[in-house]
């Protein structure tokens, strides 16, 4: 008999082996079940959101021919600012002109259900194409939220009958509203847009990244490569770990007490919002950066020192490039959390009604999560679909931002 013959498989051994295999199968089944449940919940959430949000990218519009040659309107060539052009046309009676031709085409009752902000869109169209004032143009004007509800089979019987009549005459229809991506906030759900909040989010995230990323990475490098190991560095490490778990509204209170005290005239500005979110994001980047730096093998450092590199060259030419993918992973997590935050921004006043997109980092603005919060609190039924559409835009913005970060992470990733 061979010296290395297999041991005799007794019944007790067989029972233990069978039990171990069964335990392994149960573990695999539980893991697969957890993945399926998570994917099912995510799919249900996304499907529900997209079904509800598709209507947010549409709106009810009425067809109104307008003969601008009879209106007596003129465009001052010295005016270039869109707001100034709107104010000038308003002073010349553009809202009354739109109301007159709407009543002529639709009737007095139906003309009253044209959105009160319709003339603003006409003014913007005239600013882009002054030739409109020299011809007759058929305009697609937004209907009121009540008439839009009547077109959807909701609201009062009178409005449903009116909507059915106008739809039968081809004067009222639901159309794709690409202007939703170009306009800003408004009081009428038919006239609202997401561009103001989207631009505010972009500016705020840029400030957050510009502050949190370099400071977080340099802090992680110092703590891991240069700081002496003593009670003070242990205290700093504990503090950073605790800061990463602090509720976000605390950072909003800090921004309210410090940043708005220093810059009292920049309430609701992207600069203040970005600084507040940078405080919240920085501990996440520091923790992820320290872990990524620890994962770099000591042999990399020893080899660089052996060929004559200075300690600074070792850190910035060898350790940091190898740790950068892990640092970017932490940055992705931190920025994704910052993009969806509402509480700290509410504390610094970024819940204001902002009807125009911010022109810079110090202009009043809002962000996508706050805009979604404000619309969800509206009574008008028309804001429900707009809220879902805004959530879709927020998810797409998050996917684009994370996709770019993942691309950069993979580009800088190195193997050893």
mmCIF file of C-alpha atoms in Angstrom:
data_model
loop_
_atom_site.group_PDB
_atom_site.id
_atom_site.type_symbol
_atom_site.label_atom_id
_atom_site.label_comp_id
_atom_site.label_asym_id
_atom_site.label_seq_id
_atom_site.Cartn_x
_atom_site.Cartn_y
_atom_site.Cartn_z
ATOM 1 C CA UNK A 1 0.000 0.000 0.000
ATOM 2 C CA UNK A 2 1.271 3.462 -0.854
ATOM 3 C CA UNK A 3 2.576 5.600 1.968
ATOM 4 C CA UNK A 4 0.324 8.461 0.820
ATOM 5 C CA UNK A 5 -2.895 6.514 0.371
ATOM 6 C CA UNK A 6 -6.137 8.470 0.904
ATOM 7 C CA UNK A 7 -7.693 8.058 4.351
ATOM 8 C CA UNK A 8 -10.731 5.872 4.726
ATOM 9 C CA UNK A 9 -13.929 7.888 4.192
ATOM 10 C CA UNK A 10 -15.995 6.953 7.202
ATOM 11 C CA UNK A 11 -19.766 7.665 7.386
ATOM 12 C CA UNK A 12 -19.093 10.553 9.793
ATOM 13 C CA UNK A 13 -16.616 12.054 7.328
ATOM 14 C CA UNK A 14 -19.106 11.685 4.482
ATOM 15 C CA UNK A 15 -21.805 13.378 6.558
ATOM 16 C CA UNK A 16 -19.545 16.334 7.376
ATOM 17 C CA UNK A 17 -18.505 16.641 3.726
ATOM 18 C CA UNK A 18 -22.109 16.543 2.577
ATOM 19 C CA UNK A 19 -23.043 19.181 5.161
ATOM 20 C CA UNK A 20 -20.188 21.440 4.027
ATOM 21 C CA UNK A 21 -21.212 21.149 0.368
ATOM 22 C CA UNK A 22 -24.829 21.927 1.285
ATOM 23 C CA UNK A 23 -23.704 24.964 3.257
ATOM 24 C CA UNK A 24 -21.720 26.174 0.269
ATOM 25 C CA UNK A 25 -24.722 25.753 -2.049
ATOM 26 C CA UNK A 26 -26.930 27.694 0.376
ATOM 27 C CA UNK A 27 -24.380 30.499 0.556
ATOM 28 C CA UNK A 28 -24.223 30.735 -3.246
ATOM 29 C CA UNK A 29 -28.013 30.710 -3.468
ATOM 30 C CA UNK A 30 -28.313 33.463 -0.855
ATOM 31 C CA UNK A 31 -25.702 35.579 -2.638
ATOM 32 C CA UNK A 32 -27.430 35.118 -5.997
ATOM 33 C CA UNK A 33 -30.795 35.861 -4.390
ATOM 34 C CA UNK A 34 -29.457 39.064 -2.842
ATOM 35 C CA UNK A 35 -28.160 40.220 -6.227
ATOM 36 C CA UNK A 36 -31.480 39.388 -7.933
ATOM 37 C CA UNK A 37 -33.503 41.212 -5.263
ATOM 38 C CA UNK A 38 -31.249 44.273 -5.490
ATOM 39 C CA UNK A 39 -31.436 44.346 -9.278
ATOM 40 C CA UNK A 40 -35.220 43.861 -9.183
ATOM 41 C CA UNK A 41 -35.695 46.768 -6.769
ATOM 42 C CA UNK A 42 -33.362 48.953 -8.850
ATOM 43 C CA UNK A 43 -35.137 47.982 -12.079
ATOM 44 C CA UNK A 44 -38.530 48.700 -10.499
ATOM 45 C CA UNK A 45 -37.323 52.094 -9.273
ATOM 46 C CA UNK A 46 -35.835 53.085 -12.631
ATOM 47 C CA UNK A 47 -38.846 51.820 -14.594
ATOM 48 C CA UNK A 48 -41.302 53.687 -12.360
ATOM 49 C CA UNK A 49 -39.207 56.823 -12.545
ATOM 50 C CA UNK A 50 -38.909 56.732 -16.321
ATOM 51 C CA UNK A 51 -42.617 55.990 -16.833
ATOM 52 C CA UNK A 52 -43.570 58.937 -14.627
ATOM 53 C CA UNK A 53 -40.813 61.144 -15.992
ATOM 54 C CA UNK A 54 -41.478 60.726 -19.709
ATOM 55 C CA UNK A 55 -44.478 63.024 -19.361
ATOM 56 C CA UNK A 56 -42.218 65.634 -17.780
ATOM 57 C CA UNK A 57 -40.398 66.035 -21.091
ATOM 58 C CA UNK A 58 -43.706 66.830 -22.806
ATOM 59 C CA UNK A 59 -46.238 69.611 -22.465
ATOM 60 C CA UNK A 60 -49.593 70.695 -23.864
ATOM 61 C CA UNK A 61 -49.260 73.394 -26.526
ATOM 62 C CA UNK A 62 -51.798 75.437 -28.492
ATOM 63 C CA UNK A 63 -51.271 76.467 -32.108
ATOM 64 C CA UNK A 64 -51.697 80.224 -32.623
ATOM 65 C CA UNK A 65 -50.901 82.109 -35.876
ATOM 66 C CA UNK A 66 -49.530 85.580 -35.108
ATOM 67 C CA UNK A 67 -49.214 88.329 -37.737
ATOM 68 C CA UNK A 68 -46.352 90.386 -36.358
ATOM 69 C CA UNK A 69 -46.636 92.884 -39.234
ATOM 70 C CA UNK A 70 -49.872 94.138 -37.637
ATOM 71 C CA UNK A 71 -48.482 94.246 -34.111
ATOM 72 C CA UNK A 72 -46.270 97.309 -34.567
ATOM 73 C CA UNK A 73 -43.412 95.773 -32.598
ATOM 74 C CA UNK A 74 -39.763 96.650 -33.209
ATOM 75 C CA UNK A 75 -36.491 95.326 -31.877
ATOM 76 C CA UNK A 76 -33.922 97.833 -30.640
ATOM 77 C CA UNK A 77 -30.616 96.786 -32.312
ATOM 78 C CA UNK A 78 -28.641 98.242 -29.408
ATOM 79 C CA UNK A 79 -30.088 95.640 -27.031
ATOM 80 C CA UNK A 80 -28.173 92.373 -26.791
ATOM 81 C CA UNK A 81 -29.085 91.060 -23.347
ATOM 82 C CA UNK A 82 -32.053 88.616 -23.561
ATOM 83 C CA UNK A 83 -33.573 89.984 -20.353
ATOM 84 C CA UNK A 84 -33.383 93.544 -21.655
ATOM 85 C CA UNK A 85 -34.985 92.466 -24.940
ATOM 86 C CA UNK A 86 -37.812 90.768 -23.039
ATOM 87 C CA UNK A 87 -38.427 93.874 -20.968
ATOM 88 C CA UNK A 88 -38.393 96.081 -24.072
ATOM 89 C CA UNK A 89 -40.912 93.893 -25.930
ATOM 90 C CA UNK A 90 -43.057 93.684 -22.816
ATOM 91 C CA UNK A 91 -43.155 97.468 -22.684
ATOM 92 C CA UNK A 92 -44.307 97.522 -26.321
ATOM 93 C CA UNK A 93 -47.252 95.289 -25.456
ATOM 94 C CA UNK A 94 -46.099 91.839 -26.607
ATOM 95 C CA UNK A 95 -48.231 90.020 -23.953
ATOM 96 C CA UNK A 96 -51.358 91.835 -25.258
ATOM 97 C CA UNK A 97 -50.436 90.961 -28.835
ATOM 98 C CA UNK A 98 -50.178 87.279 -27.989
ATOM 99 C CA UNK A 99 -53.466 87.395 -26.079
ATOM 100 C CA UNK A 100 -55.237 89.160 -28.991
ATOM 101 C CA UNK A 101 -54.214 86.603 -31.630
ATOM 102 C CA UNK A 102 -54.898 83.711 -29.225
ATOM 103 C CA UNK A 103 -58.444 84.992 -28.694
ATOM 104 C CA UNK A 104 -58.867 85.435 -32.451
ATOM 105 C CA UNK A 105 -57.781 81.843 -33.158
ATOM 106 C CA UNK A 106 -59.103 79.946 -30.135
ATOM 107 C CA UNK A 107 -61.889 82.076 -28.694
ATOM 108 C CA UNK A 108 -61.965 84.208 -25.582
ATOM 109 C CA UNK A 109 -62.456 81.320 -23.134
ATOM 110 C CA UNK A 110 -59.676 79.184 -24.601
ATOM 111 C CA UNK A 111 -57.320 82.170 -24.929
ATOM 112 C CA UNK A 112 -57.550 82.648 -21.178
ATOM 113 C CA UNK A 113 -56.049 79.162 -20.812
ATOM 114 C CA UNK A 114 -52.830 80.064 -22.631
ATOM 115 C CA UNK A 115 -49.924 80.204 -20.178
ATOM 116 C CA UNK A 116 -49.233 83.673 -18.825
ATOM 117 C CA UNK A 117 -45.519 83.157 -19.532
ATOM 118 C CA UNK A 118 -46.050 82.301 -23.213
ATOM 119 C CA UNK A 119 -45.003 85.785 -24.306
ATOM 120 C CA UNK A 120 -41.565 85.256 -22.732
ATOM 121 C CA UNK A 121 -40.877 82.339 -25.068
ATOM 122 C CA UNK A 122 -42.052 84.454 -27.997
ATOM 123 C CA UNK A 123 -39.715 87.244 -26.894
ATOM 124 C CA UNK A 124 -36.811 84.778 -26.764
ATOM 125 C CA UNK A 125 -37.691 83.553 -30.273
ATOM 126 C CA UNK A 126 -37.738 87.155 -31.545
ATOM 127 C CA UNK A 127 -34.353 87.816 -29.939
ATOM 128 C CA UNK A 128 -32.914 84.811 -31.807
ATOM 129 C CA UNK A 129 -34.671 85.641 -35.092
ATOM 130 C CA UNK A 130 -35.661 89.333 -35.460
ATOM 131 C CA UNK A 131 -37.140 88.465 -38.861
ATOM 132 C CA UNK A 132 -40.223 87.150 -37.056
ATOM 133 C CA UNK A 133 -41.427 90.742 -36.697
ATOM 134 C CA UNK A 134 -41.734 91.013 -40.490
ATOM 135 C CA UNK A 135 -43.939 87.982 -41.158
ATOM 136 C CA UNK A 136 -46.798 85.828 -39.933
ATOM 137 C CA UNK A 137 -45.659 82.899 -37.818
ATOM 138 C CA UNK A 138 -47.608 79.956 -36.402
ATOM 139 C CA UNK A 139 -46.466 79.619 -32.796
ATOM 140 C CA UNK A 140 -46.766 76.648 -30.444
ATOM 141 C CA UNK A 141 -47.584 78.293 -27.132
ATOM 142 C CA UNK A 142 -47.718 76.508 -23.775
ATOM 143 C CA UNK A 143 -51.210 75.898 -22.441
ATOM 144 C CA UNK A 144 -52.104 76.558 -18.829
ATOM 145 C CA UNK A 145 -51.667 73.747 -16.333
ATOM 146 C CA UNK A 146 -55.475 73.486 -16.027
ATOM 147 C CA UNK A 147 -55.944 73.043 -19.779
ATOM 148 C CA UNK A 148 -53.075 70.514 -19.813
ATOM 149 C CA UNK A 149 -54.874 68.580 -17.073
ATOM 150 C CA UNK A 150 -58.068 68.691 -19.131
ATOM 151 C CA UNK A 151 -56.195 67.269 -22.123
ATOM 152 C CA UNK A 152 -55.043 64.412 -19.862
ATOM 153 C CA UNK A 153 -58.671 63.719 -18.863
ATOM 154 C CA UNK A 154 -58.419 65.410 -15.478
ATOM 155 C CA UNK A 155 -59.740 68.610 -13.982
ATOM 156 C CA UNK A 156 -63.177 70.198 -14.403
ATOM 157 C CA UNK A 157 -65.667 68.918 -17.024
ATOM 158 C CA UNK A 158 -65.652 72.315 -18.785
ATOM 159 C CA UNK A 159 -61.893 72.209 -19.315
ATOM 160 C CA UNK A 160 -62.034 68.593 -20.478
ATOM 161 C CA UNK A 161 -64.661 69.532 -23.067
ATOM 162 C CA UNK A 162 -62.605 72.560 -24.150
ATOM 163 C CA UNK A 163 -59.445 70.464 -24.445
ATOM 164 C CA UNK A 164 -61.293 67.804 -26.463
ATOM 165 C CA UNK A 165 -62.669 70.469 -28.807
ATOM 166 C CA UNK A 166 -59.299 72.134 -29.379
ATOM 167 C CA UNK A 167 -57.602 68.776 -29.847
ATOM 168 C CA UNK A 168 -60.210 67.783 -32.431
ATOM 169 C CA UNK A 169 -59.580 71.029 -34.304
ATOM 170 C CA UNK A 170 -55.844 70.361 -34.289
ATOM 171 C CA UNK A 171 -55.136 73.421 -32.147
ATOM 172 C CA UNK A 172 -54.081 71.604 -28.964
ATOM 173 C CA UNK A 173 -51.636 68.706 -28.656
ATOM 174 C CA UNK A 174 -49.002 67.225 -26.378
ATOM 175 C CA UNK A 175 -45.529 67.685 -27.838
ATOM 176 C CA UNK A 176 -41.939 66.968 -26.874
ATOM 177 C CA UNK A 177 -40.666 69.860 -24.771
ATOM 178 C CA UNK A 178 -36.930 70.179 -25.329
ATOM 179 C CA UNK A 179 -37.179 73.617 -23.773
ATOM 180 C CA UNK A 180 -37.428 71.845 -20.426
ATOM 181 C CA UNK A 181 -33.663 71.393 -20.678
ATOM 182 C CA UNK A 182 -33.125 75.077 -21.552
ATOM 183 C CA UNK A 183 -35.421 77.027 -19.210
ATOM 184 C CA UNK A 184 -35.186 77.763 -15.485
ATOM 185 C CA UNK A 185 -37.651 77.667 -12.623
ATOM 186 C CA UNK A 186 -41.131 79.188 -12.957
ATOM 187 C CA UNK A 187 -44.451 79.215 -11.141
ATOM 188 C CA UNK A 188 -46.254 77.452 -14.001
ATOM 189 C CA UNK A 189 -45.367 73.764 -14.543
ATOM 190 C CA UNK A 190 -45.838 74.294 -18.274
ATOM 191 C CA UNK A 191 -43.057 76.890 -18.292
ATOM 192 C CA UNK A 192 -40.500 75.403 -15.887
ATOM 193 C CA UNK A 193 -37.104 74.135 -16.938
ATOM 194 C CA UNK A 194 -34.123 72.407 -15.434
ATOM 195 C CA UNK A 195 -31.201 74.313 -16.953
ATOM 196 C CA UNK A 196 -30.838 76.815 -14.098
ATOM 197 C CA UNK A 197 -30.595 74.056 -11.472
ATOM 198 C CA UNK A 198 -28.379 71.898 -13.703
ATOM 199 C CA UNK A 199 -25.927 74.746 -14.269
ATOM 200 C CA UNK A 200 -25.954 75.482 -10.545
ATOM 201 C CA UNK A 201 -25.094 71.838 -9.818
ATOM 202 C CA UNK A 202 -22.236 71.931 -12.324
ATOM 203 C CA UNK A 203 -20.747 75.071 -10.803
ATOM 204 C CA UNK A 204 -21.171 73.766 -7.252
ATOM 205 C CA UNK A 205 -19.601 70.383 -8.070
ATOM 206 C CA UNK A 206 -16.684 72.122 -9.793
ATOM 207 C CA UNK A 207 -15.956 74.174 -6.670
ATOM 208 C CA UNK A 208 -16.327 71.061 -4.496
ATOM 209 C CA UNK A 209 -13.894 69.044 -6.610
ATOM 210 C CA UNK A 210 -11.440 71.939 -6.913
ATOM 211 C CA UNK A 211 -11.217 72.249 -3.121
ATOM 212 C CA UNK A 212 -11.756 68.721 -1.802
ATOM 213 C CA UNK A 213 -9.586 66.686 -4.193
ATOM 214 C CA UNK A 214 -6.153 68.391 -3.871
ATOM 215 C CA UNK A 215 -6.526 69.087 -0.145
ATOM 216 C CA UNK A 216 -7.753 65.545 0.546
ATOM 217 C CA UNK A 217 -4.974 63.906 -1.480
ATOM 218 C CA UNK A 218 -2.228 66.040 0.060
ATOM 219 C CA UNK A 219 -3.586 65.361 3.559
ATOM 220 C CA UNK A 220 -3.600 61.604 2.862
ATOM 221 C CA UNK A 221 -0.015 61.747 1.549
ATOM 222 C CA UNK A 222 1.224 63.659 4.568
ATOM 223 C CA UNK A 223 -0.506 61.421 7.115
ATOM 224 C CA UNK A 224 0.684 58.244 5.432
ATOM 225 C CA UNK A 225 4.184 59.168 4.257
ATOM 226 C CA UNK A 226 5.488 61.982 6.467
ATOM 227 C CA UNK A 227 3.524 62.372 9.714
ATOM 228 C CA UNK A 228 5.133 60.808 12.807
ATOM 229 C CA UNK A 229 3.161 58.043 14.498
ATOM 230 C CA UNK A 230 2.137 59.496 17.841
ATOM 231 C CA UNK A 231 -0.962 60.374 19.828
ATOM 232 C CA UNK A 232 -1.620 63.514 17.762
ATOM 233 C CA UNK A 233 -1.732 61.690 14.448
ATOM 234 C CA UNK A 234 -3.919 59.041 16.077
ATOM 235 C CA UNK A 235 -6.264 61.820 17.214
ATOM 236 C CA UNK A 236 -6.323 63.288 13.695
ATOM 237 C CA UNK A 237 -7.098 59.871 12.205
ATOM 238 C CA UNK A 238 -9.980 59.315 14.621
ATOM 239 C CA UNK A 239 -11.300 62.810 13.882
ATOM 240 C CA UNK A 240 -11.236 62.231 10.127
ATOM 241 C CA UNK A 241 -13.059 58.922 10.499
ATOM 242 C CA UNK A 242 -15.682 60.614 12.671
ATOM 243 C CA UNK A 243 -16.097 63.498 10.224
ATOM 244 C CA UNK A 244 -16.860 61.022 7.434
ATOM 245 C CA UNK A 245 -19.848 59.796 9.467
ATOM 246 C CA UNK A 246 -21.189 63.196 10.580
ATOM 247 C CA UNK A 247 -24.717 63.959 9.271
ATOM 248 C CA UNK A 248 -24.586 66.276 6.291
ATOM 249 C CA UNK A 249 -26.810 68.915 7.873
ATOM 250 C CA UNK A 250 -24.035 69.589 10.415
ATOM 251 C CA UNK A 251 -21.800 70.724 7.572
ATOM 252 C CA UNK A 252 -24.656 72.967 6.435
ATOM 253 C CA UNK A 253 -24.730 74.568 9.873
ATOM 254 C CA UNK A 254 -20.949 75.025 9.687
ATOM 255 C CA UNK A 255 -21.243 76.678 6.271
ATOM 256 C CA UNK A 256 -24.020 78.904 7.585
ATOM 257 C CA UNK A 257 -21.980 79.948 10.629
ATOM 258 C CA UNK A 258 -18.586 80.388 8.929
ATOM 259 C CA UNK A 259 -18.799 80.913 5.167
ATOM 260 C CA UNK A 260 -21.887 83.127 5.177
ATOM 261 C CA UNK A 261 -20.373 85.117 8.046
ATOM 262 C CA UNK A 262 -17.276 85.737 5.923
ATOM 263 C CA UNK A 263 -19.230 86.252 2.658
ATOM 264 C CA UNK A 264 -22.638 87.589 3.751
ATOM 265 C CA UNK A 265 -23.590 88.750 0.228
ATOM 266 C CA UNK A 266 -23.115 85.327 -1.407
ATOM 267 C CA UNK A 267 -26.074 83.500 0.078
ATOM 268 C CA UNK A 268 -27.202 80.657 -2.202
ATOM 269 C CA UNK A 269 -24.134 81.097 -4.449
ATOM 270 C CA UNK A 270 -22.387 78.023 -5.969
ATOM 271 C CA UNK A 271 -19.138 79.171 -4.332
ATOM 272 C CA UNK A 272 -20.601 78.850 -0.820
ATOM 273 C CA UNK A 273 -22.385 75.610 -1.704
ATOM 274 C CA UNK A 274 -19.190 74.118 -3.136
ATOM 275 C CA UNK A 275 -17.162 75.095 -0.076
ATOM 276 C CA UNK A 276 -19.758 73.535 2.223
ATOM 277 C CA UNK A 277 -19.882 70.288 0.240
ATOM 278 C CA UNK A 278 -16.074 70.217 0.056
ATOM 279 C CA UNK A 279 -15.964 70.013 3.858
ATOM 280 C CA UNK A 280 -18.288 67.023 3.711
ATOM 281 C CA UNK A 281 -16.420 65.284 0.860
ATOM 282 C CA UNK A 282 -12.868 65.801 2.069
ATOM 283 C CA UNK A 283 -12.840 63.128 4.849
ATOM 284 C CA UNK A 284 -14.037 60.486 2.369
ATOM 285 C CA UNK A 285 -11.204 61.345 -0.021
ATOM 286 C CA UNK A 286 -8.633 61.354 2.797
ATOM 287 C CA UNK A 287 -9.703 57.895 4.033
ATOM 288 C CA UNK A 288 -9.780 56.405 0.525
ATOM 289 C CA UNK A 289 -6.448 58.065 -0.293
ATOM 290 C CA UNK A 290 -4.726 56.646 2.809
ATOM 291 C CA UNK A 291 -5.996 53.153 2.039
ATOM 292 C CA UNK A 292 -4.828 53.422 -1.581
ATOM 293 C CA UNK A 293 -1.383 54.656 -0.491
ATOM 294 C CA UNK A 294 -1.078 51.809 2.041
ATOM 295 C CA UNK A 295 -1.827 49.318 -0.741
ATOM 296 C CA UNK A 296 1.289 50.344 -2.695
ATOM 297 C CA UNK A 297 3.918 47.634 -1.984
ATOM 298 C CA UNK A 298 6.942 48.751 0.094
ATOM 299 C CA UNK A 299 9.170 47.261 -2.588
ATOM 300 C CA UNK A 300 8.158 50.145 -4.897
ATOM 301 C CA UNK A 301 9.486 52.641 -2.375
ATOM 302 C CA UNK A 302 12.624 50.611 -1.674
ATOM 303 C CA UNK A 303 13.384 50.180 -5.362
ATOM 304 C CA UNK A 304 12.961 53.899 -6.067
ATOM 305 C CA UNK A 305 15.229 54.838 -3.166
ATOM 306 C CA UNK A 306 17.785 52.253 -4.303
ATOM 307 C CA UNK A 307 18.182 53.900 -7.710
ATOM 308 C CA UNK A 308 18.746 57.322 -6.150
ATOM 309 C CA UNK A 309 15.282 58.914 -6.003
ATOM 310 C CA UNK A 310 14.676 61.446 -3.234
ATOM 311 C CA UNK A 311 11.836 60.856 -0.739
ATOM 312 C CA UNK A 312 9.727 63.492 -2.521
ATOM 313 C CA UNK A 313 10.364 61.842 -5.897
ATOM 314 C CA UNK A 314 9.401 58.472 -4.431
ATOM 315 C CA UNK A 315 6.066 59.864 -3.285
ATOM 316 C CA UNK A 316 5.108 61.889 -6.349
ATOM 317 C CA UNK A 317 6.732 59.806 -9.115
ATOM 318 C CA UNK A 318 5.987 56.310 -7.844
ATOM 319 C CA UNK A 319 3.592 56.057 -4.895
ATOM 320 C CA UNK A 320 1.014 58.642 -5.958
ATOM 321 C CA UNK A 321 0.593 57.424 -9.582
ATOM 322 C CA UNK A 322 0.074 53.849 -8.339
ATOM 323 C CA UNK A 323 -2.375 54.966 -5.644
ATOM 324 C CA UNK A 324 -4.303 57.339 -7.934
ATOM 325 C CA UNK A 325 -6.914 54.782 -9.129
ATOM 326 C CA UNK A 326 -7.886 54.032 -5.532
ATOM 327 C CA UNK A 327 -7.952 57.744 -4.706
ATOM 328 C CA UNK A 328 -10.248 58.382 -7.677
ATOM 329 C CA UNK A 329 -12.566 55.627 -6.437
ATOM 330 C CA UNK A 330 -12.955 57.461 -3.131
ATOM 331 C CA UNK A 331 -13.442 60.717 -5.014
ATOM 332 C CA UNK A 332 -16.245 59.160 -7.071
ATOM 333 C CA UNK A 333 -18.019 58.046 -3.899
ATOM 334 C CA UNK A 334 -17.602 61.426 -2.238
ATOM 335 C CA UNK A 335 -18.714 63.462 -5.258
ATOM 336 C CA UNK A 336 -21.719 61.205 -5.857
ATOM 337 C CA UNK A 337 -22.794 61.768 -2.256
ATOM 338 C CA UNK A 338 -22.258 65.526 -2.603
ATOM 339 C CA UNK A 339 -24.287 65.691 -5.831
ATOM 340 C CA UNK A 340 -27.349 64.231 -4.133
ATOM 341 C CA UNK A 341 -27.169 66.285 -0.933
ATOM 342 C CA UNK A 342 -29.981 68.666 -0.096
ATOM 343 C CA UNK A 343 -29.863 69.372 3.659
ATOM 344 C CA UNK A 344 -26.557 71.351 3.824
ATOM 345 C CA UNK A 345 -27.536 73.443 0.800
ATOM 346 C CA UNK A 346 -30.922 74.251 2.301
ATOM 347 C CA UNK A 347 -29.117 75.567 5.370
ATOM 348 C CA UNK A 348 -27.091 78.067 3.326
ATOM 349 C CA UNK A 349 -30.138 79.311 1.429
ATOM 350 C CA UNK A 350 -29.925 77.498 -1.926
ATOM 351 C CA UNK A 351 -33.683 76.948 -1.941
ATOM 352 C CA UNK A 352 -34.475 80.372 -3.371
ATOM 353 C CA UNK A 353 -36.695 80.802 -6.418
ATOM 354 C CA UNK A 354 -34.172 81.472 -9.197
ATOM 355 C CA UNK A 355 -35.804 82.290 -12.540
ATOM 356 C CA UNK A 356 -32.534 82.770 -14.479
ATOM 357 C CA UNK A 357 -29.457 80.516 -14.738
ATOM 358 C CA UNK A 358 -26.479 81.616 -12.611
ATOM 359 C CA UNK A 359 -23.960 83.688 -14.535
ATOM 360 C CA UNK A 360 -21.013 82.751 -12.308
ATOM 361 C CA UNK A 361 -19.814 81.241 -9.061
ATOM 362 C CA UNK A 362 -21.169 84.123 -6.990
ATOM 363 C CA UNK A 363 -24.617 84.423 -8.607
ATOM 364 C CA UNK A 364 -27.773 83.218 -6.824
ATOM 365 C CA UNK A 365 -28.596 79.684 -7.883
ATOM 366 C CA UNK A 366 -30.083 76.389 -6.855
ATOM 367 C CA UNK A 367 -29.062 72.775 -7.522
ATOM 368 C CA UNK A 368 -30.869 69.743 -8.883
ATOM 369 C CA UNK A 369 -31.676 67.990 -5.569
ATOM 370 C CA UNK A 370 -33.063 71.200 -4.062
ATOM 371 C CA UNK A 371 -35.058 71.909 -7.242
ATOM 372 C CA UNK A 372 -36.549 68.424 -7.049
ATOM 373 C CA UNK A 373 -37.396 68.993 -3.386
ATOM 374 C CA UNK A 374 -39.119 72.302 -4.151
ATOM 375 C CA UNK A 375 -41.152 70.900 -7.060
ATOM 376 C CA UNK A 376 -42.232 67.856 -5.065
ATOM 377 C CA UNK A 377 -43.747 70.213 -2.496
ATOM 378 C CA UNK A 378 -45.891 72.040 -5.075
ATOM 379 C CA UNK A 379 -49.660 71.575 -5.058
ATOM 380 C CA UNK A 380 -50.129 71.754 -8.829
ATOM 381 C CA UNK A 381 -50.496 68.298 -10.366
ATOM 382 C CA UNK A 382 -48.314 69.338 -13.317
ATOM 383 C CA UNK A 383 -45.203 69.452 -11.131
ATOM 384 C CA UNK A 384 -45.386 65.699 -10.418
ATOM 385 C CA UNK A 385 -44.192 64.733 -13.895
ATOM 386 C CA UNK A 386 -41.679 67.579 -13.954
ATOM 387 C CA UNK A 387 -40.235 66.291 -10.673
ATOM 388 C CA UNK A 388 -39.759 62.797 -12.117
ATOM 389 C CA UNK A 389 -38.163 64.288 -15.238
ATOM 390 C CA UNK A 390 -35.768 66.289 -13.060
ATOM 391 C CA UNK A 391 -34.823 63.097 -11.199
ATOM 392 C CA UNK A 392 -34.016 61.458 -14.553
ATOM 393 C CA UNK A 393 -31.773 64.414 -15.434
ATOM 394 C CA UNK A 394 -30.071 64.115 -12.030
ATOM 395 C CA UNK A 395 -29.439 60.385 -12.565
ATOM 396 C CA UNK A 396 -28.027 61.001 -16.046
ATOM 397 C CA UNK A 397 -25.787 63.776 -14.687
ATOM 398 C CA UNK A 398 -24.566 61.384 -11.989
ATOM 399 C CA UNK A 399 -23.885 58.651 -14.561
ATOM 400 C CA UNK A 400 -21.925 61.034 -16.785
ATOM 401 C CA UNK A 401 -19.888 62.353 -13.856
ATOM 402 C CA UNK A 402 -19.150 58.859 -12.537
ATOM 403 C CA UNK A 403 -18.404 57.561 -16.030
ATOM 404 C CA UNK A 404 -15.804 60.265 -16.531
ATOM 405 C CA UNK A 405 -14.226 59.512 -13.159
ATOM 406 C CA UNK A 406 -14.145 55.772 -13.866
ATOM 407 C CA UNK A 407 -12.530 56.442 -17.264
ATOM 408 C CA UNK A 408 -9.812 58.527 -15.590
ATOM 409 C CA UNK A 409 -9.329 55.868 -12.928
ATOM 410 C CA UNK A 410 -8.870 53.125 -15.522
ATOM 411 C CA UNK A 411 -6.562 55.331 -17.578
ATOM 412 C CA UNK A 412 -4.179 55.905 -14.657
ATOM 413 C CA UNK A 413 -4.404 52.363 -13.309
ATOM 414 C CA UNK A 414 -1.109 50.468 -13.298
ATOM 415 C CA UNK A 415 -0.224 46.902 -12.414
ATOM 416 C CA UNK A 416 2.924 45.611 -10.761
#
